[in-house]
C-alpha angles and dihedrals in degrees: 000000000000117000121232112268094235126052124191107198111187122186133191146101113261090203094061106070113242091011084083091072095100096051091040091055089055091048092051092045094051092095099043093043095043095099093047091049092048091050089052094243096117136031123195124204132176131195138161093250142347117275134181088257089069087075085076091053093057094050113115095017130125095204136014128195116199111199122195144146116257137191090195101050118100113253129294094015145304125230110198136167112246129206134193115281131162118257118239093200122128090221142039089226096107129006138190118241089252090059092050089052090049090052088051093048092048092049106033110010131252112010125226122268107286136197134186119216102196110188116201114247132177111186122051103161119136109265094012117136123236108283121241092242093049091050090053091047090051092052091052093048096054095088094059100071 
C-alpha cells in the first residue's frame, strides 16, 4: 500500500495547557482535510513527542509538516523549513524534527521536504487549560497546513 505523499505529524500533551496546540491543530483541521485524507493524499498523526520511530512514519513521503507548541517561536507562529541535523540529546526520549530527519537520512537516505509549524504557547503546566493567546495563535496558524 502506498503512503500518502504528505504527512502532518503533530506533537503535544493535551493535559499540559498550550502543549496541546499540535493535537488541537489536527483536531480543527479534521474537517478541512477530510477529503485529502480520504483520497489518500494526506495522513495525519499525533503523538506526545517525537521519537526515533517517527523516521519510519516519514518514509515514502514527499513532504512532512511537524506541528508543535513553542515558547521560542514568534507570535502567533513560525513556519520554517527543517533539515537533518544530529541530536545532542543524552536520550532518545524526545527529539527535535531535525533529529528525526537525521535518523531517516542515516537509515534510508535523503528525507522528504520537511517543515516545522511552531505555534507560540505560554502556559505548559499540568492540568492548565489552553491559554487565550495560544488559542488565537492556533486559529491564525490553521491556513498554513
